[in-house]
Amino acid sequence: MSTDSTLHCTTTGETVRLAPVGAWTAAHSEALEQRLAAINPQISTARELAIDMAGVRELDTLGAWLLERLARGCIARKIQVQFLQLPERYRGLFDQVGRVNRRTVQRPVSKNKLLLGLERIGQYTITLQVEFVTFLEMLAALSFALVRVLGRPRTFRITSAAYHLYRVGWQAIPIMVLITFLIGCIIAQQGIFHFRKFDADAYVVDMVGILVLRELGVLIVSIMVAGRSGSAYTAELGSMKMREEIDALRMMGFDPVEVLILPRVVALVIALPILAFFGSMAALFGGGLVAWLYGGMSPEIFIARLREAVSVTHFEVGMIKAPFMALVVGLVACSEGLRVKGSAESLGLQTTNSVVKSIFLVIVLDGVFAVFFASIGM
Amino acid sequence: MSGGTPEIVIRISDLVVGFGNQLVLDHLSLEVRRGEILGLVGASGGGKSVLLRTIIGLVPKRQGRIEVMGVDRDTASPEQERAMERRWGVLFQQGALFSSLTILENIQFPMRESLHLPKTLLDELANAKLEMVGLSPEDGLKFPAELSGGMTKRAALARAIALDPEILFLDEPTSGLDPISAGEFDALIKTLQQTLNFTVFMVTHDLYSMQVQCDRIAALANGKVVALGPIAEVIESDHPWVKSYFQGKRARVITRATH
């Protein structure tokens, strides 16, 4: 690379003669810009400017633009500009550069921060409303599909439902059992550790039993299902939407809700109680194991105390919640999936949304159930 | 292009590329001359894009030599490699614009990396590229998702020529465009090639764009270059694949029209 890229400047009377030499390329931009700034005073007094291009060895868009910008500045100040000895090979480039940057765009003015904040709150509120309506719409569409299918049971997609049951139920068992087992262990360990101070280790069994059967078993499993299966539903339906598969279905006269969503939600509604049951059992097992190994309570005593501490009601409370959790997760996952637009980004966004929303709704629903069961004395 | 022996900017010799048991490029040799537009044709899945990606270093080769502008990647230092990569531009099939940046920022991205320019000059230069490819300054403020297919290709081309490359690699530049946009895009590439004096290595299926703008055509079949030369010569080739490609029903409509 040469360092001889520069600009010679000679003044004769009112004519300034500029002779750019060497490589006028982006690699020398700093030197070129400095040089151009340096000759600016000389030009400002001139009436005519001649730019002799004979010495230019290399020229790229940047070089051409620098000269063009100089020429435009001069023309604006009523100085005549002439390009001399412009080599043929650069003519096209100069023509192109002569056409660009003729007008500047108005960048959108940023608004008042406070107003922007208020606007955002308003938009969120509307979005929230829209989302709630979408959820209800999906619930309604699913109910209609269910009624239709109940009327003609043969139209139910049993194969699809079985396949999804296998995926969200059977294949999920190991991870669900492992997680709930660990949760059971942790609760029992913490309980023993803290209850020991009051000489109340025996009540750990009550705590583990009630907590797991009423709340944690189903809640942990629901959250796991939302993350594992809900996101998968959203991604599947979303990619189908992206590839126009759903439009194709509709065009052939099928109802996508009946064909795609009903089997998925049904599979989830069947799978989640089963998973919650296995999860609760694993958590109790974990609790018992820790009580035995860490708390020194023999399994026989643990089981005997458990029998006293918990009743079928606790178990029922947990299990009743499970299908509703499944319904919420399934509905959110499917409606988010159908809201995917053409791009891959929107698929990712809706999948994230689906998981966040279904976990949030699962916890809210759990709270609602807690109030409900308390008021009916269960 | 001057007379005498043309300068070779890409020299590929004995190139072998494969995935698993499948050999995609089988001892392929090809030379690209400075200042020409070379069109690469071949069956779908026949290794055209693989060849392009191997030259620019995205696909590893098993054997052979690739020399781009006199630099062999195998023996080049990382600095040399980086310098070499700065001297070429690539237009990917789907544009490959960065979705989180505006069009103007996309064009400025390679400039920011390798040139140290003040903000105003950077804006002006990026805008110049934008207008050179036929987009309006307003389009520069948009995000890639807001552009139509043809505009995306143009914006991607603007990014590819951001650094005034010496070689431009185009992967199916006109695929997915309607004939009018495709024709305009062809003309644009030709104009830019003449103003910025770069060499074009183009993978294409578009018989018409081959006809109007390629100086030479390389036909790829069974992992080798089976025909090479101006389109009139390639059409006359005896190779069965080349024959069926250029003498097929779709091709005849165009080749007949221009003969």
mmCIF file of C-alpha atoms in Angstrom, chain B:
data_model
loop_
_atom_site.group_PDB
_atom_site.id
_atom_site.type_symbol
_atom_site.label_atom_id
_atom_site.label_comp_id
_atom_site.label_asym_id
_atom_site.label_seq_id
_atom_site.Cartn_x
_atom_site.Cartn_y
_atom_site.Cartn_z
ATOM 1 C CA MET B 1 -10.256 -6.648 -19.550
ATOM 2 C CA SER B 2 -7.090 -6.123 -21.461
ATOM 3 C CA GLY B 3 -5.662 -8.292 -24.195
ATOM 4 C CA GLY B 4 -3.023 -10.938 -23.696
ATOM 5 C CA THR B 5 -3.249 -13.530 -20.959
ATOM 6 C CA PRO B 6 -5.954 -12.541 -18.520
ATOM 7 C CA GLU B 7 -5.101 -12.226 -14.864
ATOM 8 C CA ILE B 8 -6.489 -15.058 -12.755
ATOM 9 C CA VAL B 9 -8.165 -13.988 -9.510
ATOM 10 C CA ILE B 10 -9.460 -17.357 -8.345
ATOM 11 C CA ARG B 11 -7.494 -20.477 -9.072
ATOM 12 C CA ILE B 12 -9.002 -23.771 -7.964
ATOM 13 C CA SER B 13 -7.102 -26.945 -8.653
ATOM 14 C CA ASP B 14 -7.930 -30.536 -7.851
ATOM 15 C CA LEU B 15 -10.556 -29.612 -5.289
ATOM 16 C CA VAL B 16 -12.275 -32.423 -3.415
ATOM 17 C CA VAL B 17 -15.173 -31.737 -1.058
ATOM 18 C CA GLY B 18 -17.455 -34.306 0.480
ATOM 19 C CA PHE B 19 -19.847 -34.940 3.327
ATOM 20 C CA GLY B 20 -19.678 -38.387 4.883
ATOM 21 C CA ASN B 21 -19.511 -40.949 2.109
ATOM 22 C CA GLN B 22 -20.824 -38.587 -0.474
ATOM 23 C CA LEU B 23 -18.352 -36.817 -2.747
ATOM 24 C CA VAL B 24 -19.780 -33.484 -3.850
ATOM 25 C CA LEU B 25 -16.821 -32.008 -5.702
ATOM 26 C CA ASP B 26 -14.492 -34.524 -7.286
ATOM 27 C CA HIS B 27 -11.075 -33.197 -8.323
ATOM 28 C CA LEU B 28 -12.516 -29.988 -9.666
ATOM 29 C CA SER B 29 -10.373 -27.321 -11.305
ATOM 30 C CA LEU B 30 -11.499 -23.870 -12.347
ATOM 31 C CA GLU B 31 -9.965 -20.468 -13.012
ATOM 32 C CA VAL B 32 -11.764 -17.158 -12.783
ATOM 33 C CA ARG B 33 -10.335 -14.202 -14.674
ATOM 34 C CA ARG B 34 -10.188 -10.660 -13.385
ATOM 35 C CA GLY B 35 -13.072 -8.490 -14.465
ATOM 36 C CA GLU B 36 -15.267 -11.220 -15.875
ATOM 37 C CA ILE B 37 -18.695 -12.398 -14.869
ATOM 38 C CA LEU B 38 -18.539 -16.152 -14.486
ATOM 39 C CA GLY B 39 -21.781 -18.041 -14.197
ATOM 40 C CA LEU B 40 -21.802 -21.434 -12.509
ATOM 41 C CA VAL B 41 -24.596 -23.790 -13.467
ATOM 42 C CA GLY B 42 -25.360 -27.295 -12.293
ATOM 43 C CA ALA B 43 -28.116 -29.576 -11.112
ATOM 44 C CA SER B 44 -29.928 -28.790 -7.879
ATOM 45 C CA GLY B 45 -27.892 -30.334 -5.103
ATOM 46 C CA GLY B 46 -25.016 -30.737 -7.540
ATOM 47 C CA GLY B 47 -22.556 -28.757 -5.478
ATOM 48 C CA LYS B 48 -22.724 -25.252 -6.946
ATOM 49 C CA SER B 49 -23.362 -23.569 -3.645
ATOM 50 C CA VAL B 50 -20.896 -25.943 -2.012
ATOM 51 C CA LEU B 51 -18.208 -24.785 -4.426
ATOM 52 C CA LEU B 52 -18.992 -21.164 -3.676
ATOM 53 C CA ARG B 53 -18.990 -21.799 0.047
ATOM 54 C CA THR B 54 -15.731 -23.718 -0.188
ATOM 55 C CA ILE B 55 -14.046 -20.837 -1.994
ATOM 56 C CA ILE B 56 -15.117 -18.344 0.645
ATOM 57 C CA GLY B 57 -14.087 -20.762 3.368
ATOM 58 C CA LEU B 58 -17.404 -21.809 4.880
ATOM 59 C CA VAL B 59 -17.088 -25.460 3.894
ATOM 60 C CA PRO B 60 -13.867 -27.374 4.589
ATOM 61 C CA LYS B 61 -12.180 -29.077 1.657
ATOM 62 C CA ARG B 62 -10.596 -32.509 1.684
ATOM 63 C CA GLN B 63 -7.999 -31.988 -0.962
ATOM 64 C CA GLY B 64 -6.771 -29.487 -3.488
ATOM 65 C CA ARG B 65 -5.763 -25.856 -3.589
ATOM 66 C CA ILE B 66 -7.796 -22.691 -3.657
ATOM 67 C CA GLU B 67 -5.988 -19.481 -4.395
ATOM 68 C CA VAL B 68 -7.920 -16.250 -4.244
ATOM 69 C CA MET B 69 -6.136 -13.110 -5.413
ATOM 70 C CA GLY B 70 -2.841 -14.926 -5.049
ATOM 71 C CA VAL B 71 -3.466 -15.975 -1.463
ATOM 72 C CA ASP B 72 -3.729 -19.636 -0.572
ATOM 73 C CA ARG B 73 -5.865 -20.052 2.523
ATOM 74 C CA ASP B 74 -3.885 -23.094 3.648
ATOM 75 C CA THR B 75 -0.670 -21.145 3.983
ATOM 76 C CA ALA B 76 -2.082 -17.712 4.725
ATOM 77 C CA SER B 77 -1.652 -16.074 8.111
ATOM 78 C CA PRO B 78 -4.833 -15.027 9.902
ATOM 79 C CA GLU B 79 -4.115 -11.373 9.001
ATOM 80 C CA GLN B 80 -3.710 -12.241 5.346
ATOM 81 C CA GLU B 81 -6.926 -14.195 5.475
ATOM 82 C CA ARG B 82 -8.803 -11.314 7.032
ATOM 83 C CA ALA B 83 -7.377 -8.892 4.485
ATOM 84 C CA MET B 84 -8.431 -11.252 1.718
ATOM 85 C CA GLU B 85 -11.961 -11.541 3.088
ATOM 86 C CA ARG B 86 -12.235 -7.782 3.087
ATOM 87 C CA ARG B 87 -11.554 -7.737 -0.627
ATOM 88 C CA TRP B 88 -14.578 -9.814 -1.527
ATOM 89 C CA GLY B 89 -18.285 -9.429 -1.024
ATOM 90 C CA VAL B 90 -20.840 -12.191 -0.784
ATOM 91 C CA LEU B 91 -24.522 -12.039 -1.612
ATOM 92 C CA PHE B 92 -26.216 -14.977 0.059
ATOM 93 C CA GLN B 93 -29.294 -16.590 -1.384
ATOM 94 C CA GLN B 94 -31.678 -15.261 1.244
ATOM 95 C CA GLY B 95 -29.826 -12.007 1.632
ATOM 96 C CA ALA B 96 -28.597 -12.843 5.133
ATOM 97 C CA LEU B 97 -29.184 -9.302 6.343
ATOM 98 C CA PHE B 98 -28.840 -8.917 10.087
ATOM 99 C CA SER B 99 -32.427 -8.738 11.275
ATOM 100 C CA SER B 100 -31.720 -6.642 14.347
ATOM 101 C CA LEU B 101 -30.062 -3.830 12.392
ATOM 102 C CA THR B 102 -31.591 -1.333 9.981
ATOM 103 C CA ILE B 103 -30.596 -1.525 6.331
ATOM 104 C CA LEU B 104 -28.221 1.401 6.709
ATOM 105 C CA GLU B 105 -26.606 -0.198 9.757
ATOM 106 C CA ASN B 106 -26.322 -3.453 7.845
ATOM 107 C CA ILE B 107 -24.375 -1.692 5.101
ATOM 108 C CA GLN B 108 -22.251 0.115 7.648
ATOM 109 C CA PHE B 109 -21.456 -3.075 9.534
ATOM 110 C CA PRO B 110 -18.513 -4.214 7.362
ATOM 111 C CA MET B 111 -17.379 -0.595 6.996
ATOM 112 C CA ARG B 112 -17.268 -0.066 10.736
ATOM 113 C CA GLU B 113 -15.140 -3.171 11.148
ATOM 114 C CA SER B 114 -12.413 -2.287 8.710
ATOM 115 C CA LEU B 115 -12.562 1.429 8.004
ATOM 116 C CA HIS B 116 -12.183 4.143 10.562
ATOM 117 C CA LEU B 117 -14.429 6.836 9.300
ATOM 118 C CA PRO B 118 -16.202 9.703 11.027
ATOM 119 C CA LYS B 119 -19.933 9.194 11.526
ATOM 120 C CA THR B 120 -21.115 11.621 8.864
ATOM 121 C CA LEU B 121 -18.846 10.174 6.205
ATOM 122 C CA LEU B 122 -19.919 6.676 7.169
ATOM 123 C CA ASP B 123 -23.567 7.662 6.823
ATOM 124 C CA GLU B 124 -22.971 9.333 3.480
ATOM 125 C CA LEU B 125 -20.994 6.407 2.142
ATOM 126 C CA ALA B 126 -23.566 3.843 3.272
ATOM 127 C CA ASN B 127 -26.317 5.951 1.792
ATOM 128 C CA ALA B 128 -24.336 6.178 -1.443
ATOM 129 C CA LYS B 129 -24.235 2.380 -1.646
ATOM 130 C CA LEU B 130 -27.910 2.251 -0.858
ATOM 131 C CA GLU B 131 -28.755 4.577 -3.702
ATOM 132 C CA MET B 132 -26.336 2.836 -6.054
ATOM 133 C CA VAL B 133 -28.367 -0.355 -5.723
ATOM 134 C CA GLY B 134 -31.545 1.565 -6.412
ATOM 135 C CA LEU B 135 -33.041 1.906 -2.952
ATOM 136 C CA SER B 136 -34.222 5.194 -1.504
ATOM 137 C CA PRO B 137 -32.666 6.846 1.560
ATOM 138 C CA GLU B 138 -35.918 6.152 3.435
ATOM 139 C CA ASP B 139 -35.399 2.427 2.945
ATOM 140 C CA GLY B 140 -32.175 2.711 4.913
ATOM 141 C CA LEU B 141 -34.102 3.292 8.104
ATOM 142 C CA LYS B 142 -36.210 0.173 7.675
ATOM 143 C CA PHE B 143 -35.505 -3.228 9.129
ATOM 144 C CA PRO B 144 -34.920 -6.267 6.878
ATOM 145 C CA ALA B 145 -38.302 -7.750 7.835
ATOM 146 C CA GLU B 146 -40.041 -4.720 6.324
ATOM 147 C CA LEU B 147 -38.536 -5.201 2.857
ATOM 148 C CA SER B 148 -39.914 -7.128 -0.095
ATOM 149 C CA GLY B 149 -37.894 -9.925 -1.717
ATOM 150 C CA GLY B 150 -36.401 -7.742 -4.427
ATOM 151 C CA MET B 151 -35.534 -4.983 -1.987
ATOM 152 C CA THR B 152 -33.908 -7.487 0.353
ATOM 153 C CA LYS B 153 -31.671 -8.674 -2.470
ATOM 154 C CA ARG B 154 -30.759 -5.102 -3.309
ATOM 155 C CA ALA B 155 -30.013 -4.262 0.303
ATOM 156 C CA ALA B 156 -27.890 -7.398 0.620
ATOM 157 C CA LEU B 157 -26.056 -6.409 -2.549
ATOM 158 C CA ALA B 158 -25.399 -2.979 -1.066
ATOM 159 C CA ARG B 159 -23.859 -4.658 1.962
ATOM 160 C CA ALA B 160 -21.819 -6.975 -0.250
ATOM 161 C CA ILE B 161 -20.323 -4.009 -2.120
ATOM 162 C CA ALA B 162 -19.890 -1.914 1.020
ATOM 163 C CA LEU B 163 -16.109 -2.235 0.927
ATOM 164 C CA ASP B 164 -15.736 -1.921 -2.851
ATOM 165 C CA PRO B 165 -14.784 -5.567 -3.245
ATOM 166 C CA GLU B 166 -12.617 -6.956 -5.998
ATOM 167 C CA ILE B 167 -14.633 -10.140 -6.221
ATOM 168 C CA LEU B 168 -18.351 -10.443 -5.739
ATOM 169 C CA PHE B 169 -19.819 -13.869 -5.016
ATOM 170 C CA LEU B 170 -23.484 -14.194 -5.831
ATOM 171 C CA ASP B 171 -25.522 -17.212 -4.803
ATOM 172 C CA GLU B 172 -28.559 -17.386 -7.061
ATOM 173 C CA PRO B 173 -29.067 -13.633 -7.150
ATOM 174 C CA THR B 174 -32.283 -13.682 -9.139
ATOM 175 C CA SER B 175 -33.996 -16.687 -7.570
ATOM 176 C CA GLY B 176 -37.357 -15.827 -6.085
ATOM 177 C CA LEU B 177 -37.690 -12.601 -8.054
ATOM 178 C CA ASP B 178 -40.286 -11.930 -10.708
ATOM 179 C CA PRO B 179 -38.883 -11.585 -14.246
ATOM 180 C CA ILE B 180 -39.025 -7.799 -14.161
ATOM 181 C CA SER B 181 -37.187 -7.492 -10.856
ATOM 182 C CA ALA B 182 -34.772 -10.218 -11.954
ATOM 183 C CA GLY B 183 -34.007 -8.328 -15.146
ATOM 184 C CA GLU B 184 -33.492 -5.115 -13.232
ATOM 185 C CA PHE B 185 -31.256 -6.893 -10.770
ATOM 186 C CA ASP B 186 -29.166 -8.347 -13.605
ATOM 187 C CA ALA B 187 -28.774 -4.912 -15.111
ATOM 188 C CA LEU B 188 -27.843 -3.521 -11.721
ATOM 189 C CA ILE B 189 -25.100 -6.094 -11.219
ATOM 190 C CA LYS B 190 -23.756 -5.373 -14.667
ATOM 191 C CA THR B 191 -23.742 -1.617 -14.058
ATOM 192 C CA LEU B 192 -22.074 -1.958 -10.696
ATOM 193 C CA GLN B 193 -19.559 -4.356 -12.138
ATOM 194 C CA GLN B 194 -18.640 -1.778 -14.731
ATOM 195 C CA THR B 195 -18.463 1.124 -12.297
ATOM 196 C CA LEU B 196 -16.692 -0.658 -9.468
ATOM 197 C CA ASN B 197 -14.650 -3.000 -11.675
ATOM 198 C CA PHE B 198 -15.098 -6.196 -9.736
ATOM 199 C CA THR B 199 -15.054 -9.813 -10.794
ATOM 200 C CA VAL B 200 -18.314 -11.692 -10.398
ATOM 201 C CA PHE B 201 -18.579 -15.363 -9.490
ATOM 202 C CA MET B 202 -22.236 -16.211 -9.767
ATOM 203 C CA VAL B 203 -24.201 -19.354 -9.054
ATOM 204 C CA THR B 204 -27.336 -19.229 -11.120
ATOM 205 C CA HIS B 205 -30.201 -21.131 -12.660
ATOM 206 C CA ASP B 206 -31.525 -18.214 -14.564
ATOM 207 C CA LEU B 207 -30.829 -18.974 -18.216
ATOM 208 C CA TYR B 208 -31.776 -15.501 -19.239
ATOM 209 C CA SER B 209 -29.399 -13.791 -16.847
ATOM 210 C CA MET B 210 -26.645 -16.135 -18.031
ATOM 211 C CA GLN B 211 -27.388 -15.167 -21.555
ATOM 212 C CA VAL B 212 -27.270 -11.437 -21.031
ATOM 213 C CA GLN B 213 -24.552 -10.968 -18.518
ATOM 214 C CA CYS B 214 -22.134 -13.831 -18.116
ATOM 215 C CA ASP B 215 -18.856 -13.622 -19.973
ATOM 216 C CA ARG B 216 -18.235 -17.287 -19.361
ATOM 217 C CA ILE B 217 -20.275 -20.207 -18.066
ATOM 218 C CA ALA B 218 -18.955 -23.135 -16.077
ATOM 219 C CA ALA B 219 -21.189 -26.185 -16.066
ATOM 220 C CA LEU B 220 -20.867 -28.460 -13.065
ATOM 221 C CA ALA B 221 -21.842 -32.121 -13.317
ATOM 222 C CA ASN B 222 -20.764 -35.139 -11.284
ATOM 223 C CA GLY B 223 -18.560 -32.922 -9.171
ATOM 224 C CA LYS B 224 -16.491 -31.658 -12.084
ATOM 225 C CA VAL B 225 -16.533 -28.743 -14.472
ATOM 226 C CA VAL B 226 -17.699 -30.407 -17.675
ATOM 227 C CA ALA B 227 -17.983 -27.354 -19.879
ATOM 228 C CA LEU B 228 -16.420 -23.930 -19.640
ATOM 229 C CA GLY B 229 -16.528 -20.949 -21.941
ATOM 230 C CA PRO B 230 -18.827 -18.341 -23.429
ATOM 231 C CA ILE B 231 -22.424 -19.457 -23.429
ATOM 232 C CA ALA B 232 -22.486 -20.100 -27.167
ATOM 233 C CA GLU B 233 -19.677 -22.625 -26.748
ATOM 234 C CA VAL B 234 -21.154 -24.262 -23.682
ATOM 235 C CA ILE B 235 -24.468 -24.802 -25.443
ATOM 236 C CA GLU B 236 -22.623 -26.731 -28.165
ATOM 237 C CA SER B 237 -20.994 -29.031 -25.591
ATOM 238 C CA ASP B 238 -21.454 -32.778 -26.063
ATOM 239 C CA HIS B 239 -21.772 -33.605 -22.387
ATOM 240 C CA PRO B 240 -25.173 -35.222 -21.843
ATOM 241 C CA TRP B 241 -26.088 -33.213 -18.777
ATOM 242 C CA VAL B 242 -25.111 -29.914 -20.374
ATOM 243 C CA LYS B 243 -27.051 -30.907 -23.460
ATOM 244 C CA SER B 244 -30.214 -31.642 -21.564
ATOM 245 C CA TYR B 245 -29.783 -28.481 -19.513
ATOM 246 C CA PHE B 246 -29.411 -26.113 -22.424
ATOM 247 C CA GLN B 247 -31.457 -28.033 -24.964
ATOM 248 C CA GLY B 248 -34.376 -28.716 -22.629
ATOM 249 C CA LYS B 249 -37.766 -27.260 -23.373
ATOM 250 C CA ARG B 250 -37.403 -24.375 -20.973
ATOM 251 C CA ALA B 251 -33.939 -23.531 -22.172
ATOM 252 C CA ARG B 252 -34.812 -23.709 -25.854
ATOM 253 C CA VAL B 253 -37.277 -20.885 -25.540
ATOM 254 C CA ILE B 254 -34.466 -18.579 -24.511
ATOM 255 C CA THR B 255 -31.582 -19.916 -26.541
ATOM 256 C CA ARG B 256 -33.694 -19.903 -29.671
ATOM 257 C CA ALA B 257 -34.788 -16.371 -29.063
ATOM 258 C CA THR B 258 -31.243 -15.101 -28.944
ATOM 259 C CA HIS B 259 -29.763 -17.112 -31.784
#
